[in-house]
Structure formats: structure tokens, C-alpha cells
Amino acid sequence: MSRLPPPLPWPGGARAAASFTFDLDAESGLLWEQPDVAARASVITHQSYGPLVGLPRLLDMLERHRVRSTFFVPGWTAERYPGAVRDVVAAGHEIGHHGYLHEQPSALTAAEEATALDRGLEALEAVAGVRPVGYRAPMWDASWRTARLLAERGFLYDSSLMDADTPYELAVPVGGGDDDGRPPTSSSSIVEIPIHWALDDWERYAYLPGLVGSGLIEAPAVARAVWEAELDGLRAAGGCWVLTCHPFLSGRPGRALELERLLERVIGMDDVWLAPLEEIARHVRVLGLPPRTLTPPQV
Amino acid sequence: MSRLPPPLPWPGGARAAASFTFDLDAESGLLWEQPDVAARASVITHQSYGPLVGLPRLLDMLERHRVRSTFFVPGWTAERYPGAVRDVVAAGHEIGHHGYLHEQPSALTAAEEATALDRGLEALEAVAGVRPVGYRAPMWDASWRTARLLAERGFLYDSSLMDADTPYELAVPVGGGDDDGRPPTSSSSIVEIPIHWALDDWERYAYLPGLVGSGLIEAPAVARAVWEAELDGLRAAGGCWVLTCHPFLSGRPGRALELERLLERVIGMDDVWLAPLEEIARHVRVLGLPPRTLTPPQV
Amino acid sequence: MSRLPPPLPWPGGARAAASFTFDLDAESGLLWEQPDVAARASVITHQSYGPLVGLPRLLDMLERHRVRSTFFVPGWTAERYPGAVRDVVAAGHEIGHHGYLHEQPSALTAAEEATALDRGLEALEAVAGVRPVGYRAPMWDASWRTARLLAERGFLYDSSLMDADTPYELAVPVGGGDDDGRPPTSSSSIVEIPIHWALDDWERYAYLPGLVGSGLIEAPAVARAVWEAELDGLRAAGGCWVLTCHPFLSGRPGRALELERLLERVIGMDDVWLAPLEEIARHVRVLGLPPRTLTPPQV
Amino acid sequence: MSRLPPPLPWPGGARAAASFTFDLDAESGLLWEQPDVAARASVITHQSYGPLVGLPRLLDMLERHRVRSTFFVPGWTAERYPGAVRDVVAAGHEIGHHGYLHEQPSALTAAEEATALDRGLEALEAVAGVRPVGYRAPMWDASWRTARLLAERGFLYDSSLMDADTPYELAVPVGGGDDDGRPPTSSSSIVEIPIHWALDDWERYAYLPGLVGSGLIEAPAVARAVWEAELDGLRAAGGCWVLTCHPFLSGRPGRALELERLLERVIGMDDVWLAPLEEIARHVRVLGLPPRTLTPPQV
């Protein structure tokens, strides 16, 4: 008899869920934080490798294994690399929202956060003709108003929080935790699909001297070991394992080889349901879970 | 014939002692250092995972193996998560003091340090009806007056210093090393149960960009290897191995699996006495060791 | 049917290309960034180990295996260690341009960047009687004008960008992406041979407290595992693997042993063409590839 | 026929030399850099573990294997822990000079550097009755005048530079590279026994949040792998392997176990001469090598 709630029921009697997701940032996040990197050709090409080389390699990999995935794409990136985003759509994958220029939501005013959402939606619509149902906060740093802004725009799910092993219905805050003075809308919820820093390729691979990274650039087998340990744990717990990779990082040849080995292992687990986040969110929505209310801390 | 003192006698003829301890910080330490993180939903949920998910998982694990442990809980955390703290008590574990908002003692004035102690005591009493006998300095950063403040409040032991492999009686400083101008109380001692940075899950796992961590997020097997090397060493030396884990870190599914393997190994060592810190401190107190006086350095 | 372009045809029907390259910085980069390190004898000797000990060891290693390599040498280093540079030439290796004092191009004005190129050319000519055909940007940080400055000076290739797995013809920008007001020259191209931070020994080994490095100093076998994973990936992809080592780092005895094991493995791959960068660039030039135009991002 | 000079002849026909050395810093270096850490009890006990526990453990280890070693001791440390230093002497080990309060030589004026040397000599004489013949620069950061200051005080050797695999005679600079205005003394030399950051336990183990370390605390087996790779390399090259450990780090139980395994392996190498640095320096002095002159770089 565990102190933890029972696992969610997964489709087909699966014991756990898993999703390989990709954040197609390209240069966006760097440029938002430090616009002057635009002048640095080596730095920019380090990032553009993502849409130019990493993405086609990863799309090939997913196609070889007939796996549908989720790609979170900043609007600016869609505008700079329209062909890349259309290739993702043509291959049948889900496009998620990832800000306009990869703006960190918690560093924005309410108006700025709303604008970033709206510009991102417009860009994805204009470039690829898609209206995403899912969102992931750039820099994985949602504000307390993010959920309400998403609900107001009809999003089905968010994937930016870290307080669970499994998706849940997140109550949209009304009349609290917000700072823009607008009257509360009627209460609602969005599906939250949690992520975690240990399930990201950024901490494993990202390195640009003086810009990003700690200096650590791991062997792909080491990265895989970290991700796989958590996969084993979440599988045992009946949770939802969400891996986040960046095409400019995990699309490098040696890393993609190792990622494919991991993908093959997950495909071979007949008790794990492998799906894009949209399908996971729709499954959760149907369960009709009671929404959870998160309360910002007071000091 | 060694230059080191002979090992302490341990109960049942054990060769060494061991304790798995947990610091249930949740958001407290982050908020004390950087109150503005309260506005960041992703960051806060990264921390609240501890009491919400990590703690019940770890309590289940300890129960499966019938192991009693020690949980150090800041008062603020007890107030925000009263059910979590009551669950710890109900499961039969020891509650230790860990400041009010996880305040770093060496950064406080004497009055502030005393207040943090008193507020922490009040919160634990109010929430869980417990009066802790043990203390661990938040950020593992005790001041020279900490021992006296603890002795004045009737604490049996402290677990914050690093100059021994084994517990000892720490003389409470009188008339020196203090800065609050109060007259010295009569001399006394508390039991000190040493810790060490290599026996902490923080350096292995903690990562929040720009807030904590070096960027390193280790595979659980690597973390275990570091802890186990020191376990082997302290076992050979007849010392006392004290591991510190944080539910928001080691309560993640993959890490908890590895921690359980380590726990099983320690349980299987019939020459190691596994106990909560309070029991270790009471054992040491009965030995009647002569107190050690620590002298702050002069430059 | 891949979304990636077909691999380049390599000489002798090889599947992929590989090159071991060396940046003979010695003290230059440190002095450019922090001139006051000139007063620190331990720091300076840490760097001078490169030309004094690491270089002869690596030249011996290359000779044992009859491998020709490419050494990128800052002009200042050539002037301080003329014998070392002449030894490289005498052993039959290629000398590439690497700035004068290892100046970071993106931090320079157009005039300063041109001066660094010209002073570097003069120094290599004066010391070793060579006119290099290849260039690698110091700190791997080319500006958008670097390619034009190289083309104007008759360089055949650059090896500083990161947006491909394989060499390409890089269109020299005319009338855009430049800031010096000079009229555009006629259009042309240089061969670009991409590099990547994961294929550098700097992140593995470089450490001078407070000056360089993250604190990480890896075991040579770990460094090799990272480089070899990418070798396996690029071999499978038909790309071009370019490893960059520094004699003051990889010339240390234990690291050189491991590097030699890796070199032996590559030599033993009969489907990999091992060559200095100049030969690779000449091979690519003959293929007559259409030049790619890179566009700096606009925010 | 190598480009490297032939190895030095080592006693008994050995192929290479090796020395396990220890820097008994205790609190000194931290206090020199940040005097206010004196108020932090946990930090101070982290350092005092060295003389109190790590040192006796390591002395026991060396005695078990009948190995003589070299301990570099700051004068301040000798004054705070006189018993510890006398134990080192009584066990037959060499005491080397390591500054007074572990002052970084390159950050001092010439007068301050001379004073630190003289105060260190006085303290070691007063506490332990020894006059060291060897010196290691605190923070491994010698100035260009260090060698002259040592020669003027009759030191036989220095162990602070990094530009060789093997000891050499270092010409004492006269009339250059100095800044104190004193007239040059007659030319002379001291023996230099090189060290390297990869052969230090600091980068492996040292961690005090906000004070020292990158966050990395390695498993002892990983540390050993790095040191052993360089041992294998220097053995093959006929060089001199000098490992530096700190009792507060490598004296911890699990690390000492691994260090002992490494020591046993070196003892078992019948082609490696294991000796304290003084013996190595005396052997080198007898060889009558021509002194090398080091030239500070000009920019």
C-alpha cells in the first residue's frame, strides 16, 4: 500500500508512457539572451546546425522506426527556417509552441508574455499552417500566469512544470497569482505533462564558451545512462517519461546513434506506451481527473 | 598501532555505524537566498516535488525495509506542507531541526540565528507536535555560536561539522568565539555527528540554471559509487557514515531505485549498525566521551 | 531515402574522412585575453609545455605512424618558438594560420581582424618560410567578414564553422554582413571544413584556476570515448571528422598514449581517409560544389 | 630517434621516478583568500580534518608500506597544528616549504614574497626544528622571482613549474624578470621538479559551496584513473610522476583506500624509483645538468 497515488491508466494496458520530444530552438534562445551573438559566425553556425543537419537526421531516425514525436518550435525559428518546420509537419509530427524568440516567461511582464504567445501562434500559422495545442515554456521557466494565458488561447496542454511523475489537470488560476489586473475568467484547466532537468540533452552537451554550458560535454553513452535510469524508474512507477532533445545537440552524428539505440530500447518495451505529447494529453483529458491547484509560496 | 584513535564501540559489536538522512527543504533554501524565485512556477514545482512526490516514495522505501531514518525539516516547510511532515512522524521517523527558512547560520547575527532556531522549534511543535533533539545547519554552514544556542535549547546533538569520521562530544564554547555579548553559560557539550560534502546528493543532482548546481546531473549509479566508496572506507575505519539526501532530488524515480539498492546493501552488512541520528547520538552520549573544544582560527 | 544530402565522394572510395589537427597556441591565447598572466611563471610554463615537450612527442607519434597532420600556429607563437615551428615544417606537416596573438575575430574591428591576419602571415613567412592556405579562427569564433578577408588573401580554406558534418564551398559575402564600408569584391568562395566543440581536447583537459576550464580534467580514456563516439557517427554518415588537440594538453604523456591508440584505430579503418586539412580542402575544391551562402540572423 | 631528449638516468637503473607528495594546507589557503571564513565553523572543520584525521591516516598508510614522502607545510599551519607537523617529522618524512599563510606568490610584491618565505622558514624551524630544502608555491603559482628568492635562501629545489616531464636545473634569473630593484646576485640554479594540475587531488575532490571547487566531487576510482593514466605515460617516457594530495581531501576514508591501492601498484613496479622529492632533487643535482633559462613572454 503506497503513499503515492495509483498510476494513471495508460492505453492498451501499458504500464507507463514515454515521449521523445525536441525543442527546435536554433539561434532563438541565444539571441533573446544576448543579441550581440548575431555577429559571431561560429556561434550562429553552432546553432543553425539544428535545423540544417540535426533535424533531417532525427526526422530520418523517427521515420525509420515509425515513431511520431513532438517538436516545440519558437515562432522566430519557424520564420527563419520555414522549410525545416514544414518538413516536421510533412513527416506527421506534432508542432508545439515554444515562444516567439524563446523568451523566458518568468522574466516578462504579463503583456510581454501574452505578446510572445500571440506572435508565436501567428508565425506557426503563417509558416506551417498549424495551430499548436501544446506549449513548453522557453528555458523551462513558466510563470504563474502561463497556464491562464494558455487556457485563454485554447491550448490543451502545457509541458513546463516539474512537480509530478505523471500528467495531471492543472487548474487555471483565477483571481490569484497573477499581476496584470485583468478580471478573472471562468475557472478551467489544462493538462500538465511534467518534465525534468535530468531528462534534457542541454546539460549533457550544450557548450559555447562564455555563453552556455558548464564546460561539460558528455559521451553519448553517459547521457543515455542518465536518461535510461530515469526511464527505468518511471517505468516501475507507472509514470510518464518525457525526454527533451535539441537538434543542434542530439542531431550530431554520434549522439544521434546513441539516441537511436535508446529509442529502439523503448520501442522494444511492450509495457510502455510511446506517443507524442498531444496524444498523451488527449488521453489524460479523457480521464476527467480533478484539477490540481498550485499555490505560489509566500515568504 | 595506528596514529588514529580506536573506533568507538558500536551497539551489538558492530564495526561501524550508518544513517540515511533526508533534508526536506522544499522551496525554503531557494527562497531564503533569492526570494524572487517565488514568481517562477517551474522553479517552485521543481522544489515542491520533494514533499509532494519524493517524500512519499522514500517513506514507502524505508517502510519496505523497516528502516527508521532522520528527516531535517525547516519550520517554513512544515507550515507549507503540514501533511508531509505529519506523514514522516506517523511513519516513525525522527524529525530534526533545519532552521526556519533554511537560513545560513554563518550569515546571520547572533540574534537572527537564535530567532531562526526558535521559529523553527515553534513551527515543528505547532505542525507536528514534535520537539526535535537534533539539528543540522542549513547549507551545512554552522557558526561558532551554533553549538551554544543548541545547548541552551536542550538539543542533544548537532550534525553540521566535518572534522571527524565519527561522532564526538563537542564542548559548548563559553567566553570565546561568540559575538553577542551575553555572559557565558555554564560549560556543557552536545553530541556532534559529522557529515561531509561527498555524502550529499546535492552535488550529484541539483541543477536549476542560474540558481543552483554546476550543470552536472549525474547518473544515479555514479552518485552511488561515490557514496559507496566512502561507505567502504568508513566501514573499514570503524566510523559513522551519514548520507544526506533531498526528497526533491533523490526522490525522483530512477534515483530512488538506486538509493534503494544502496540501502539494501547496507542492510545486508551485518557488521554495520544502521540507525537514525537520534539513536546514534544517544549511544554516543552514554559513552561519556570527554568533550572536544574547537578553536576558531586566528589570522 | 534520407532527408540529408548524399555524402561527398571521398578519395579511393573511402566512406568518410578524418583529420587529427593541432592548435599550437602556447601562451598566445591566454596573453591576448589577460596580458598580466605574463608575470605568472607557473601559468606560463603550463602553456610553454606545448612547444617544448608536447609538440616533439606528438611529432614523434605522427612520424611513427607516417601520418601527415595540420598545425595551426599563431604568428606570435612562431616568433617565440621558431625552432618548434620549423620542426613541424621539417616533419612534412601543414602549417595553418591561427591569428597573430590568438585574437578572437568576433571581438575585433574589421581593421583589427585584417591586421591580425596580415601579421600572422608575415610571422609564418619570416619564421618558417611558409604561406598557409588554411585558417582556423582563434577561439573558434569567426566573424561574418572572416571568409571575405581570407578570400582576399588567397586562402583556400577555413576551418571554424559548425553547421555541417562535411566540408562545403562557403560563398564569400559581398555587399552584406560586413561592417567596414569597403565596396564588395567580386564573388568567390572558400572551402569550409567544419569543426565542433565535442571534438576538441580543450573541454576535456584545460584547467588553470581562475583562468580557464571548468575544473574538469578528464581521464584520457573518457576524452577518447567522446571523440570516438563522434567518429563512429561521422563514419556512418559519410562525414568528415576533425579532431583538434593542443600540444600543451594532449602532449602530456598519458594523454598522448591514449591519443595514439585512437590514431591507430583510425589508421586501421580501411574505409576512412586520413589526411591533413589542406588535402581535404583540395579534394573538395575539385568537386566543384555550388557555394552555400550563410545569412546572419536578424532579430 | 626521438625529438625528445633522452630520459634522465634514475637510481638502480629505474626507468622512471615517482613521488607521492602532500600539501598540508589545513585552513591556511582559504583564510589567505577570504579571511572571513574564520567565522564559519563548518568550513573550518572541513579543512581541519586534514591535520586532525587525514594526516594520521596517511602517515599510517605510508608507514605500512615503508614509503618516505614529502609534506609541504605552510608556516601558519605548523603554528596551529604543531603536533601534526612533529608527527610528520618523527615518521621520517621530508618537510617542504609552502608559504606562511599559503600566499599566492604571483599576487605578492617582491617584499611580500620574501617575507612569506622568511616567516615560513621561521615557523618550521620554531615548531619542528627543520630547515626545508624544497619549496612548492602555494596555489602552484610561482612568480618569476621565486627561484632567485629560493636560491638566496639556500633551497635545493622548487616544485611549482609545469614545462617538463622530468626535473631540471633551473637557472636563477639575474638582471631580468624581476621587479624589486635589487642588484642581481651571481648566477646559480635550483633543481625544478615539475608538477601538473592533472596530478592533484584538488580538482577531483575539493568542494565548498561558493568558496572552492566546480561542484565536481569524483569517485576515488575516477581520480585514480586520471592519475594512473599519467603514471603510465610518464613511466613509458622515463619521466618523473609527482602526485599531490591534501590530507583534508585524500585523507577521507574511501579516498585513502583508493590511494593506498595506487601506492601499492607503484611499489610493485620494479622499474619505478619511488622517493621523496628531496632525494629526487639530490639525485638530479649530482647529474650536473646545464641550467635552463626561462624567459617570461613579451607581448
XYZ file of N, CA and C in Angstrom, chain A residues 18-24 58 62 68-72 94 136 140 157 159 193 195 199-201 241-247 250 259 274-278 280:
117
model
N 5.840 7.139 -22.531
C 7.128 7.744 -22.872
C 6.975 8.592 -24.116
N 7.764 9.660 -24.157
C 7.740 10.515 -25.348
C 9.124 11.099 -25.588
N 9.574 11.001 -26.824
C 10.790 11.693 -27.246
C 10.346 13.033 -27.833
N 10.764 14.124 -27.214
C 10.365 15.433 -27.728
C 11.607 16.238 -28.099
N 11.395 17.230 -28.951
C 12.509 18.017 -29.474
C 12.176 19.507 -29.402
N 13.128 20.292 -28.949
C 12.976 21.749 -28.941
C 13.843 22.317 -30.064
N 13.195 22.816 -31.092
C 13.921 23.291 -32.279
C 14.259 24.775 -32.122
N 17.316 13.517 -37.486
C 16.377 12.998 -36.482
C 15.047 12.617 -37.117
N 13.331 8.977 -36.812
C 11.955 8.719 -36.357
C 11.179 7.955 -37.428
N 6.015 8.789 -33.978
C 5.562 10.182 -34.031
C 6.049 10.905 -32.789
N 6.483 12.121 -33.003
C 7.075 12.867 -31.904
C 6.505 14.286 -31.856
N 6.975 15.045 -30.886
C 6.540 16.433 -30.714
C 7.745 17.355 -30.838
N 7.600 18.379 -31.673
C 8.656 19.379 -31.856
C 8.138 20.744 -31.397
N 8.794 21.300 -30.393
C 8.436 22.641 -29.924
C 9.280 23.655 -30.695
N 3.919 16.310 -34.367
C 3.212 17.423 -33.738
C 4.142 18.636 -33.610
N 5.453 24.547 -24.462
C 6.531 24.335 -23.488
C 7.215 25.676 -23.271
N 12.275 26.467 -19.893
C 11.546 25.682 -18.890
C 11.264 26.538 -17.661
N -2.641 21.584 -23.565
C -1.668 21.163 -22.540
C -0.453 22.081 -22.491
N 3.750 21.763 -20.986
C 4.761 20.796 -20.558
C 5.976 21.558 -20.057
N 1.981 18.166 -18.518
C 2.832 16.978 -18.715
C 4.225 17.332 -18.207
N 8.089 17.718 -16.920
C 9.429 17.477 -17.444
C 10.414 17.529 -16.280
N 16.190 15.009 -17.741
C 15.738 14.402 -18.999
C 15.822 15.423 -20.134
N 16.965 16.037 -20.224
C 17.219 17.085 -21.211
C 18.626 16.834 -21.747
N 18.818 17.068 -23.025
C 20.183 16.900 -23.554
C 21.037 18.145 -23.354
N 7.550 9.298 -18.960
C 8.929 9.709 -19.215
C 8.954 10.610 -20.438
N 9.404 11.853 -20.259
C 9.439 12.808 -21.373
C 10.876 13.275 -21.562
N 11.490 12.847 -22.632
C 12.852 13.256 -22.932
C 12.815 14.473 -23.858
N 13.671 15.433 -23.577
C 13.770 16.605 -24.442
C 15.153 16.683 -25.068
N 15.171 16.692 -26.386
C 16.437 16.833 -27.105
C 16.373 18.041 -28.024
N 17.543 18.566 -28.344
C 17.664 19.709 -29.248
C 18.393 19.236 -30.496
N 17.834 19.485 -31.673
C 18.505 19.002 -32.892
C 19.934 19.503 -33.065
N 21.589 16.905 -30.036
C 21.432 15.456 -30.212
C 21.354 15.041 -31.673
N 21.100 7.965 -29.381
C 19.678 8.242 -29.161
C 18.822 7.185 -29.856
N 4.487 4.591 -26.204
C 5.299 5.649 -26.797
C 4.412 6.519 -27.677
N 4.355 7.813 -27.382
C 3.411 8.676 -28.096
C 3.890 10.116 -28.078
N 3.418 10.918 -29.030
C 3.682 12.354 -28.943
C 2.871 12.957 -27.797
N 3.266 14.127 -27.350
C 2.631 14.707 -26.162
C 1.147 14.993 -26.382
N 0.793 15.379 -27.591
C -0.621 15.668 -27.833
C -1.487 14.443 -27.542
N -0.791 12.011 -25.548
C -0.781 11.784 -24.097
C -1.754 12.745 -23.418
